[in-house]
């Protein structure tokens, strides 16, 4: 890996070759840059109790904190994204849930803040204290995922980092949408080594021939099946345990704060 200096901020570490920075958020200032990020508040096309547009803190030191917070006696947490897809389009009560048929119907999507095809995607982050009850992830998703039978031409989910357990991370791809018939998964979990300051680097080199995933400058996984050839958007997300059943954790006793902290998100293109 080679160091890429960013003035006034921590450096990036990139695969060998020449790269140019094409998009970044260094999280300077004290407010979320809404020209770059939206909140995901729907799940399977419905407003979702476990998601919130609260709990975002910029500390004035170029870090963003995604905190779990409380609403109506339940834990909730924020999800940030630079685009949207059928997850985010509210559906009528008579429609089938997205993902339960062979392909998804497409609704009207908002103009994305940022979508991109290929390149190196990187973040520097600190994990939440208790990943067993609050999960975190850095990933990309296609606006048209699951809309046709060829994942290569409607896009996939690429999980650059997911943290569900103490000392472990998961990386890899989900292909074919989220329906029962065509979903495929190619992901691996690996042990995380401690760092002196608690910060970790995660990256994905997405090229036409495949994906290479990195943690702290070391390759952890490769994938070359159903490579997406369409632009995808970026997500920084947190989830409270139980969200998949639409029942966020009920707070018993005192509220316990926790946060996923991110130093930066950057996207680079190869100079060809």
Coordinates of N, CA and C in Angstrom, one line a residue, residues 33-230:
X33 N -23.0 17.6 6.5 CA -23.1 18.2 5.1 C -24.2 17.5 4.4
X34 N -25.4 18.2 4.3 CA -26.6 17.6 3.7 C -26.5 17.7 2.2
X35 N -25.5 18.3 1.6 CA -25.2 18.2 0.2 C -24.6 16.9 -0.2
X36 N -24.1 16.2 0.8 CA -23.4 14.9 0.6 C -24.2 13.7 1.1
X37 N -25.0 13.9 2.2 CA -25.6 12.8 2.8 C -27.1 13.0 3.0
X38 N -27.9 11.9 2.9 CA -29.3 11.8 3.4 C -29.4 10.7 4.4
X39 N -30.5 10.7 5.1 CA -30.8 9.6 6.1 C -31.7 8.6 5.4
X40 N -31.4 7.3 5.7 CA -32.3 6.2 5.4 C -33.2 6.1 6.5
X41 N -34.5 6.2 6.3 CA -35.6 6.1 7.3 C -36.6 5.1 7.0
X42 N -36.5 4.4 5.8 CA -37.4 3.4 5.4 C -36.7 2.0 5.3
X43 N -37.4 1.0 5.5 CA -36.9 -0.4 5.3 C -37.9 -1.2 4.6
X44 N -37.5 -1.9 3.5 CA -38.5 -2.6 2.6 C -39.6 -1.7 2.2
X45 N -39.3 -0.4 2.0 CA -40.3 0.5 1.5 C -41.3 1.1 2.5
X46 N -41.0 0.8 3.8 CA -41.9 1.3 4.9 C -41.1 2.2 5.9
X47 N -41.7 3.2 6.4 CA -41.1 3.9 7.5 C -40.7 2.9 8.6
X48 N -39.5 3.1 9.2 CA -39.0 2.0 10.1 C -38.7 2.5 11.4
X49 N -39.2 1.9 12.5 CA -39.1 2.4 13.8 C -37.7 2.5 14.3
X50 N -36.8 1.6 13.8 CA -35.5 1.5 14.4 C -34.5 2.6 13.8
X51 N -34.9 3.3 12.7 CA -34.1 4.3 12.1 C -34.5 5.7 12.5
X52 N -33.5 6.6 12.5 CA -33.8 7.9 13.0 C -32.9 8.9 12.3
X53 N -33.3 10.2 12.2 CA -32.4 11.2 11.7 C -31.8 12.0 12.9
X54 N -31.8 11.4 14.1 CA -31.1 12.0 15.2 C -29.9 11.2 15.6
X55 N -29.1 11.6 16.5 CA -27.9 10.9 17.0 C -26.6 11.2 16.2
X56 N -26.7 12.1 15.3 CA -25.5 12.5 14.5 C -24.7 13.7 15.3
X57 N -23.5 13.5 15.5 CA -22.6 14.5 16.2 C -21.3 14.7 15.4
X58 N -21.0 15.9 15.0 CA -19.7 16.3 14.5 C -19.0 17.0 15.6
X59 N -17.8 16.4 16.0 CA -17.2 16.9 17.2 C -16.3 18.1 17.0
X60 N -16.2 18.7 15.8 CA -15.4 19.9 15.6 C -13.9 19.5 15.4
X61 N -13.6 18.2 15.4 CA -12.2 17.8 15.2 C -12.2 16.8 14.0
X62 N -13.1 17.0 13.1 CA -13.1 16.3 11.8 C -13.5 14.8 12.0
X63 N -14.4 14.6 13.0 CA -15.0 13.2 13.2 C -16.5 13.3 13.2
X64 N -17.1 12.3 12.7 CA -18.6 12.2 12.8 C -18.9 11.0 13.7
X65 N -19.8 11.2 14.6 CA -20.2 10.1 15.6 C -21.7 9.8 15.3
X66 N -21.9 8.5 15.0 CA -23.3 8.0 14.8 C -23.7 7.3 16.1
X67 N -24.5 8.0 16.9 CA -24.9 7.5 18.3 C -26.2 6.8 18.2
X68 N -26.4 5.7 19.0 CA -27.7 5.2 19.2 C -28.4 6.2 20.2
X69 N -29.7 6.3 20.1 CA -30.4 7.2 20.9 C -31.7 6.5 21.3
X70 N -32.6 7.3 21.9 CA -33.8 6.7 22.5 C -35.1 7.4 21.9
X71 N -36.1 6.6 21.6 CA -37.3 7.1 21.1 C -38.5 6.2 21.6
X72 N -39.3 6.8 22.4 CA -40.5 6.0 23.0 C -40.1 4.8 23.7
X73 N -39.0 4.9 24.5 CA -38.5 3.8 25.3 C -37.7 2.7 24.5
X74 N -37.4 3.0 23.3 CA -36.6 2.0 22.5 C -35.3 2.7 22.0
X75 N -34.3 1.8 21.7 CA -33.1 2.3 21.1 C -33.4 2.4 19.6
X76 N -32.9 3.5 19.0 CA -32.9 3.8 17.6 C -31.5 4.3 17.2
X77 N -31.2 4.2 15.9 CA -29.8 4.7 15.5 C -29.9 5.2 14.0
X78 N -28.9 6.0 13.6 CA -29.0 6.6 12.3 C -28.3 5.8 11.2
X79 N -28.8 6.0 10.0 CA -28.1 5.5 8.8 C -28.0 6.6 7.8
X80 N -26.7 6.8 7.3 CA -26.4 7.8 6.3 C -26.2 7.2 4.9
X81 N -26.6 7.9 3.9 CA -26.4 7.4 2.5 C -26.3 8.5 1.5
X82 N -25.6 8.3 0.4 CA -25.4 9.3 -0.6 C -26.4 9.1 -1.8
X83 N -27.2 8.1 -1.7 CA -28.2 7.8 -2.8 C -29.4 7.0 -2.2
X84 N -30.2 6.4 -3.0 CA -31.3 5.7 -2.5 C -31.7 4.6 -3.5
X85 N -32.6 3.7 -3.1 CA -33.1 2.6 -4.0 C -34.5 2.3 -3.5
X86 N -35.0 1.1 -3.9 CA -36.4 0.7 -3.5 C -36.6 0.5 -2.0
X87 N -35.5 0.3 -1.2 CA -35.6 0.4 0.2 C -36.3 1.7 0.7
X88 N -36.0 2.8 0.0 CA -36.3 4.1 0.4 C -37.6 4.6 -0.2
X89 N -38.3 3.9 -1.0 CA -39.5 4.3 -1.7 C -40.7 3.8 -0.9
X90 N -41.5 4.6 -0.2 CA -42.7 4.0 0.5 C -43.6 3.4 -0.5
X91 N -44.2 2.2 -0.1 CA -45.1 1.5 -1.0 C -46.5 1.5 -0.4
X92 N -47.5 1.2 -1.2 CA -48.8 1.1 -0.7 C -49.0 -0.1 0.1
X93 N -50.1 -0.2 0.9 CA -50.3 -1.3 1.8 C -50.7 -2.6 1.0
X94 N -51.1 -2.5 -0.2 CA -51.5 -3.6 -1.0 C -50.3 -4.2 -1.9
X95 N -49.2 -3.5 -1.9 CA -48.1 -4.0 -2.7 C -47.3 -5.1 -2.0
X96 N -46.7 -6.0 -2.8 CA -45.9 -7.0 -2.2 C -44.6 -6.3 -1.6
X97 N -44.1 -6.8 -0.5 CA -42.8 -6.3 0.0 C -41.7 -6.4 -1.0
X98 N -40.9 -5.3 -1.1 CA -39.7 -5.4 -2.0 C -38.9 -6.6 -1.7
X99 N -38.4 -7.3 -2.7 CA -37.5 -8.4 -2.4 C -38.1 -9.7 -2.3
X100 N -39.4 -9.8 -2.2 CA -40.0 -11.1 -2.0 C -40.4 -11.8 -3.3
X101 N -40.5 -11.0 -4.4 CA -40.7 -11.6 -5.7 C -39.3 -11.8 -6.4
X102 N -39.4 -12.3 -7.6 CA -38.1 -12.6 -8.3 C -37.3 -11.3 -8.5
X103 N -37.9 -10.2 -8.9 CA -37.2 -9.0 -9.1 C -38.1 -7.9 -8.4
X104 N -37.4 -6.7 -8.2 CA -38.0 -5.6 -7.5 C -38.7 -4.7 -8.5
X105 N -39.9 -4.2 -8.2 CA -40.4 -3.0 -8.9 C -39.6 -1.8 -8.6
X106 N -39.4 -0.9 -9.5 CA -38.7 0.3 -9.2 C -39.6 1.5 -9.1
X107 N -39.4 2.2 -8.0 CA -40.2 3.5 -7.8 C -39.4 4.7 -8.2
X108 N -40.0 5.8 -8.0 CA -39.3 7.1 -8.4 C -38.3 7.4 -7.3
X109 N -37.0 7.5 -7.7 CA -36.0 7.7 -6.7 C -35.5 9.2 -6.8
X110 N -35.1 9.7 -5.6 CA -34.6 11.1 -5.6 C -33.2 11.1 -6.3
X111 N -32.9 12.3 -6.7 CA -31.5 12.5 -7.3 C -30.5 12.2 -6.3
X112 N -29.5 11.3 -6.6 CA -28.5 10.9 -5.6 C -27.6 12.1 -5.3
X113 N -27.0 12.1 -4.1 CA -26.0 13.0 -3.8 C -24.7 12.6 -4.4
X114 N -24.4 11.3 -4.4 CA -23.2 10.8 -5.0 C -23.3 9.3 -5.4
X115 N -23.1 9.0 -6.6 CA -22.9 7.6 -7.0 C -21.7 7.5 -7.9
X116 N -21.1 6.3 -7.9 CA -19.8 6.2 -8.6 C -19.6 4.7 -9.0
X117 N -18.9 4.5 -10.1 CA -18.6 3.2 -10.6 C -17.1 3.0 -10.6
X118 N -16.7 1.9 -10.0 CA -15.3 1.5 -9.8 C -14.5 2.5 -8.9
X119 N -13.3 2.2 -8.6 CA -12.4 3.0 -7.8 C -12.1 2.4 -6.4
X120 N -11.4 3.2 -5.6 CA -11.1 2.7 -4.2 C -11.9 3.5 -3.2
X121 N -12.6 2.8 -2.4 CA -13.5 3.4 -1.4 C -12.9 3.1 0.0
X122 N -12.7 4.2 0.8 CA -11.9 4.0 2.1 C -12.6 4.8 3.2
X123 N -12.6 4.3 4.4 CA -12.9 5.0 5.6 C -12.0 4.7 6.7
X124 N -11.9 5.6 7.6 CA -11.1 5.4 8.9 C -12.1 5.5 10.0
X125 N -12.1 4.6 10.9 CA -13.2 4.6 11.9 C -12.8 3.9 13.2
X126 N -13.6 4.2 14.2 CA -13.5 3.6 15.5 C -14.9 2.9 15.8
X127 N -14.8 1.7 16.3 CA -16.0 0.9 16.5 C -16.8 1.3 17.8
X128 N -18.0 1.0 17.7 CA -18.9 1.1 18.9 C -18.3 0.2 20.0
X129 N -18.7 0.4 21.3 CA -18.1 -0.3 22.4 C -18.8 -1.7 22.5
X130 N -20.1 -1.8 22.1 CA -20.8 -3.1 22.3 C -21.4 -3.5 20.9
X131 N -20.7 -4.1 20.0 CA -21.2 -4.5 18.7 C -22.2 -5.6 18.8
X132 N -22.4 -6.3 20.0 CA -23.4 -7.3 20.1 C -24.8 -6.7 20.1
X133 N -24.9 -5.4 20.6 CA -26.2 -4.8 20.6 C -26.4 -3.6 19.7
X134 N -25.3 -3.1 19.1 CA -25.3 -2.0 18.1 C -24.3 -2.4 17.0
X135 N -24.8 -2.4 15.8 CA -23.9 -2.8 14.7 C -23.5 -1.6 13.9
X136 N -22.4 -1.7 13.1 CA -22.0 -0.7 12.3 C -21.5 -1.2 10.9
X137 N -21.5 -0.4 9.9 CA -21.1 -0.8 8.6 C -20.8 0.4 7.7
X138 N -19.9 0.1 6.7 CA -19.4 1.0 5.6 C -19.6 0.2 4.4
X139 N -20.5 0.6 3.5 CA -20.8 -0.3 2.3 C -21.3 0.6 1.1
X140 N -21.5 -0.1 0.0 CA -22.1 0.5 -1.2 C -23.3 -0.3 -1.6
X141 N -24.2 0.3 -2.3 CA -25.5 -0.4 -2.7 C -25.9 0.3 -4.0
X142 N -26.5 -0.5 -4.9 CA -26.9 0.1 -6.2 C -28.3 0.6 -6.1
X143 N -28.6 1.7 -6.8 CA -30.0 2.3 -6.8 C -31.0 1.3 -7.5
X144 N -30.5 0.4 -8.3 CA -31.4 -0.5 -9.0 C -31.2 -2.0 -8.7
X145 N -30.6 -2.2 -7.5 CA -30.3 -3.6 -7.0 C -31.6 -4.5 -7.1
X146 N -31.5 -5.7 -7.7 CA -32.6 -6.6 -7.7 C -33.6 -6.3 -8.8
X147 N -33.4 -5.3 -9.7 CA -34.4 -4.9 -10.6 C -34.4 -5.8 -11.9
X148 N -33.3 -6.6 -12.1 CA -33.3 -7.5 -13.2 C -32.5 -8.7 -12.8
X149 N -32.4 -9.7 -13.7 CA -31.8 -11.0 -13.3 C -30.3 -11.0 -13.4
X150 N -29.7 -10.0 -14.0 CA -28.3 -9.9 -14.1 C -27.7 -9.0 -13.1
X151 N -27.1 -9.4 -12.0 CA -26.6 -8.5 -11.0 C -25.5 -7.6 -11.5
X152 N -24.8 -8.0 -12.6 CA -23.8 -7.2 -13.2 C -24.3 -5.9 -13.7
X153 N -25.6 -5.9 -14.1 CA -26.2 -4.7 -14.8 C -27.3 -4.0 -14.0
X154 N -27.6 -4.5 -12.8 CA -28.4 -3.8 -11.9 C -27.8 -3.5 -10.5
X155 N -26.6 -4.0 -10.4 CA -25.8 -3.7 -9.2 C -26.0 -4.7 -8.0
X156 N -25.2 -4.5 -7.0 CA -25.1 -5.4 -5.9 C -25.0 -4.6 -4.6
X157 N -24.9 -5.3 -3.5 CA -24.4 -4.8 -2.2 C -23.0 -5.2 -1.9
X158 N -22.1 -4.2 -1.7 CA -20.7 -4.5 -1.4 C -20.5 -4.0 0.1
X159 N -20.2 -5.0 1.0 CA -20.0 -4.7 2.4 C -18.5 -4.5 2.6
X160 N -18.0 -3.3 2.6 CA -16.6 -3.1 2.8 C -16.2 -3.4 4.3
X161 N -17.1 -3.1 5.2 CA -16.9 -3.5 6.6 C -18.3 -3.6 7.3
X162 N -18.5 -4.7 8.0 CA -19.6 -4.8 8.9 C -19.0 -5.3 10.3
X163 N -19.5 -4.7 11.4 CA -19.0 -5.1 12.7 C -20.2 -5.6 13.5
X164 N -20.4 -6.9 13.7 CA -21.5 -7.4 14.5 C -21.0 -8.0 15.9
X165 N -19.6 -8.3 16.0 CA -19.1 -9.0 17.1 C -17.8 -8.3 17.5
X166 N -17.5 -8.4 18.8 CA -16.2 -7.8 19.3 C -15.0 -8.5 18.7
X167 N -14.1 -7.7 18.1 CA -12.9 -8.2 17.6 C -13.0 -8.8 16.2
X168 N -14.2 -8.7 15.5 CA -14.4 -9.3 14.2 C -15.0 -8.3 13.3
X169 N -14.7 -8.5 12.0 CA -15.4 -7.7 10.9 C -15.8 -8.7 9.8
X170 N -16.7 -8.3 9.0 CA -17.2 -9.0 7.9 C -17.1 -8.2 6.6
X171 N -16.8 -8.8 5.5 CA -16.6 -8.1 4.2 C -17.1 -9.0 3.1
X172 N -17.5 -8.4 2.0 CA -17.9 -9.2 0.8 C -19.2 -8.6 0.2
X173 N -19.8 -9.5 -0.7 CA -20.9 -9.0 -1.5 C -22.2 -9.8 -1.3
X174 N -23.3 -9.1 -1.5 CA -24.6 -9.8 -1.6 C -25.1 -9.4 -3.0
X175 N -25.5 -10.5 -3.8 CA -25.8 -10.3 -5.2 C -27.2 -10.9 -5.5
X176 N -27.8 -10.4 -6.6 CA -29.1 -10.9 -7.0 C -30.3 -10.3 -6.3
X177 N -30.1 -9.2 -5.6 CA -31.2 -8.6 -4.8 C -31.3 -9.3 -3.5
X178 N -32.5 -9.1 -2.9 CA -32.8 -9.7 -1.6 C -33.9 -10.7 -1.6
X179 N -34.4 -11.0 -2.7 CA -35.5 -12.0 -2.8 C -35.0 -13.4 -2.5
X180 N -36.0 -14.3 -2.2 CA -35.6 -15.6 -1.8 C -35.0 -16.5 -2.9
X181 N -35.4 -16.1 -4.2 CA -35.0 -17.0 -5.3 C -33.6 -16.8 -5.8
X182 N -33.1 -15.5 -5.8 CA -31.9 -15.2 -6.6 C -30.8 -14.6 -5.7
X183 N -31.1 -14.4 -4.4 CA -30.0 -13.8 -3.6 C -28.8 -14.8 -3.5
X184 N -27.6 -14.2 -3.7 CA -26.4 -15.0 -3.4 C -25.5 -14.2 -2.5
X185 N -24.7 -14.9 -1.7 CA -23.9 -14.2 -0.8 C -22.5 -14.7 -0.8
X186 N -21.5 -13.8 -0.8 CA -20.1 -14.2 -0.8 C -19.3 -13.3 0.1
X187 N -19.4 -13.6 1.4 CA -18.8 -12.8 2.4 C -17.9 -13.6 3.4
X188 N -17.0 -13.0 4.0 CA -16.1 -13.6 4.9 C -16.0 -12.8 6.2
X189 N -15.8 -13.5 7.3 CA -15.5 -12.8 8.6 C -14.1 -13.0 9.0
X190 N -13.4 -12.1 9.6 CA -12.0 -12.2 10.0 C -11.8 -11.5 11.3
X191 N -10.7 -11.9 12.0 CA -10.4 -11.3 13.3 C -9.7 -9.9 13.0
X192 N -10.0 -9.0 13.9 CA -9.4 -7.7 13.9 C -8.2 -7.6 14.8
X193 N -7.1 -7.1 14.4 CA -6.0 -6.8 15.2 C -6.2 -5.5 15.9
X194 N -5.8 -5.4 17.2 CA -5.9 -4.1 17.9 C -4.9 -3.1 17.3
X195 N -5.3 -1.9 17.3 CA -4.4 -0.8 16.9 C -4.1 0.1 18.1
X196 N -3.0 0.8 18.1 CA -2.6 1.6 19.2 C -3.6 2.6 19.7
X197 N -4.3 3.2 18.7 CA -5.2 4.3 19.0 C -6.7 3.9 18.8
X198 N -6.9 2.7 18.4 CA -8.3 2.2 18.3 C -8.9 2.5 16.9
X199 N -8.2 3.2 16.0 CA -8.7 3.5 14.7 C -8.3 2.4 13.7
X200 N -9.2 2.2 12.8 CA -9.0 1.2 11.7 C -9.3 1.8 10.4
X201 N -8.5 1.3 9.4 CA -8.8 1.7 8.0 C -9.5 0.5 7.3
X202 N -10.5 0.8 6.5 CA -11.2 -0.2 5.7 C -11.3 0.3 4.2
X203 N -11.0 -0.6 3.3 CA -11.0 -0.1 1.9 C -11.5 -1.2 0.9
X204 N -12.0 -0.8 -0.2 CA -12.4 -1.7 -1.3 C -11.9 -1.2 -2.6
X205 N -11.2 -2.0 -3.3 CA -10.7 -1.7 -4.7 C -11.7 -2.4 -5.6
X206 N -12.6 -1.6 -6.2 CA -13.6 -2.1 -7.1 C -13.1 -1.8 -8.6
X207 N -12.8 -2.8 -9.4 CA -12.4 -2.6 -10.7 C -13.3 -3.5 -11.6
X208 N -13.3 -3.4 -12.9 CA -14.1 -4.2 -13.8 C -13.9 -5.7 -13.7
X209 N -12.8 -6.1 -13.2 CA -12.5 -7.5 -13.1 C -12.8 -8.1 -11.8
X210 N -13.1 -7.2 -10.8 CA -13.4 -7.8 -9.4 C -13.1 -6.8 -8.3
X211 N -13.2 -7.3 -7.1 CA -13.1 -6.5 -5.9 C -11.9 -7.1 -5.0
X212 N -11.2 -6.2 -4.4 CA -10.3 -6.6 -3.3 C -10.6 -5.7 -2.1
X213 N -10.7 -6.4 -1.0 CA -11.1 -5.7 0.3 C -9.9 -5.7 1.2
X214 N -9.7 -4.6 2.0 CA -8.6 -4.3 2.8 C -9.0 -3.9 4.2
X215 N -8.2 -4.3 5.2 CA -8.3 -3.8 6.6 C -6.9 -3.4 7.0
X216 N -6.8 -2.2 7.5 CA -5.5 -1.6 8.0 C -4.4 -1.9 7.0
X217 N -4.6 -1.7 5.7 CA -3.6 -1.8 4.7 C -3.3 -3.2 4.3
X218 N -4.0 -4.2 4.8 CA -3.8 -5.6 4.4 C -5.0 -6.2 3.7
X219 N -4.7 -7.0 2.6 CA -5.8 -7.6 1.9 C -6.5 -8.7 2.8
X220 N -7.8 -8.7 2.8 CA -8.5 -9.7 3.6 C -9.4 -10.5 2.8
X221 N -9.8 -10.1 1.5 CA -10.7 -10.9 0.7 C -10.7 -10.4 -0.7
X222 N -11.0 -11.3 -1.6 CA -11.2 -11.0 -3.0 C -12.5 -11.6 -3.5
X223 N -13.1 -10.9 -4.6 CA -14.3 -11.5 -5.1 C -14.4 -11.1 -6.6
X224 N -14.8 -12.0 -7.5 CA -14.9 -11.7 -8.9 C -16.2 -12.2 -9.5
X225 N -17.1 -12.6 -8.7 CA -18.4 -13.1 -9.2 C -19.4 -12.0 -9.3
X226 N -20.1 -11.9 -10.4 CA -21.2 -10.9 -10.5 C -20.7 -9.5 -10.2
X227 N -19.6 -9.1 -10.8 CA -19.1 -7.7 -10.5 C -20.0 -6.7 -11.1
X228 N -20.4 -5.7 -10.2 CA -21.3 -4.6 -10.6 C -20.6 -3.7 -11.6
X229 N -21.3 -3.4 -12.7 CA -20.8 -2.5 -13.7 C -21.7 -1.2 -13.8
X230 N -22.4 -0.9 -12.7 CA -23.2 0.3 -12.6 C -22.8 1.1 -11.4

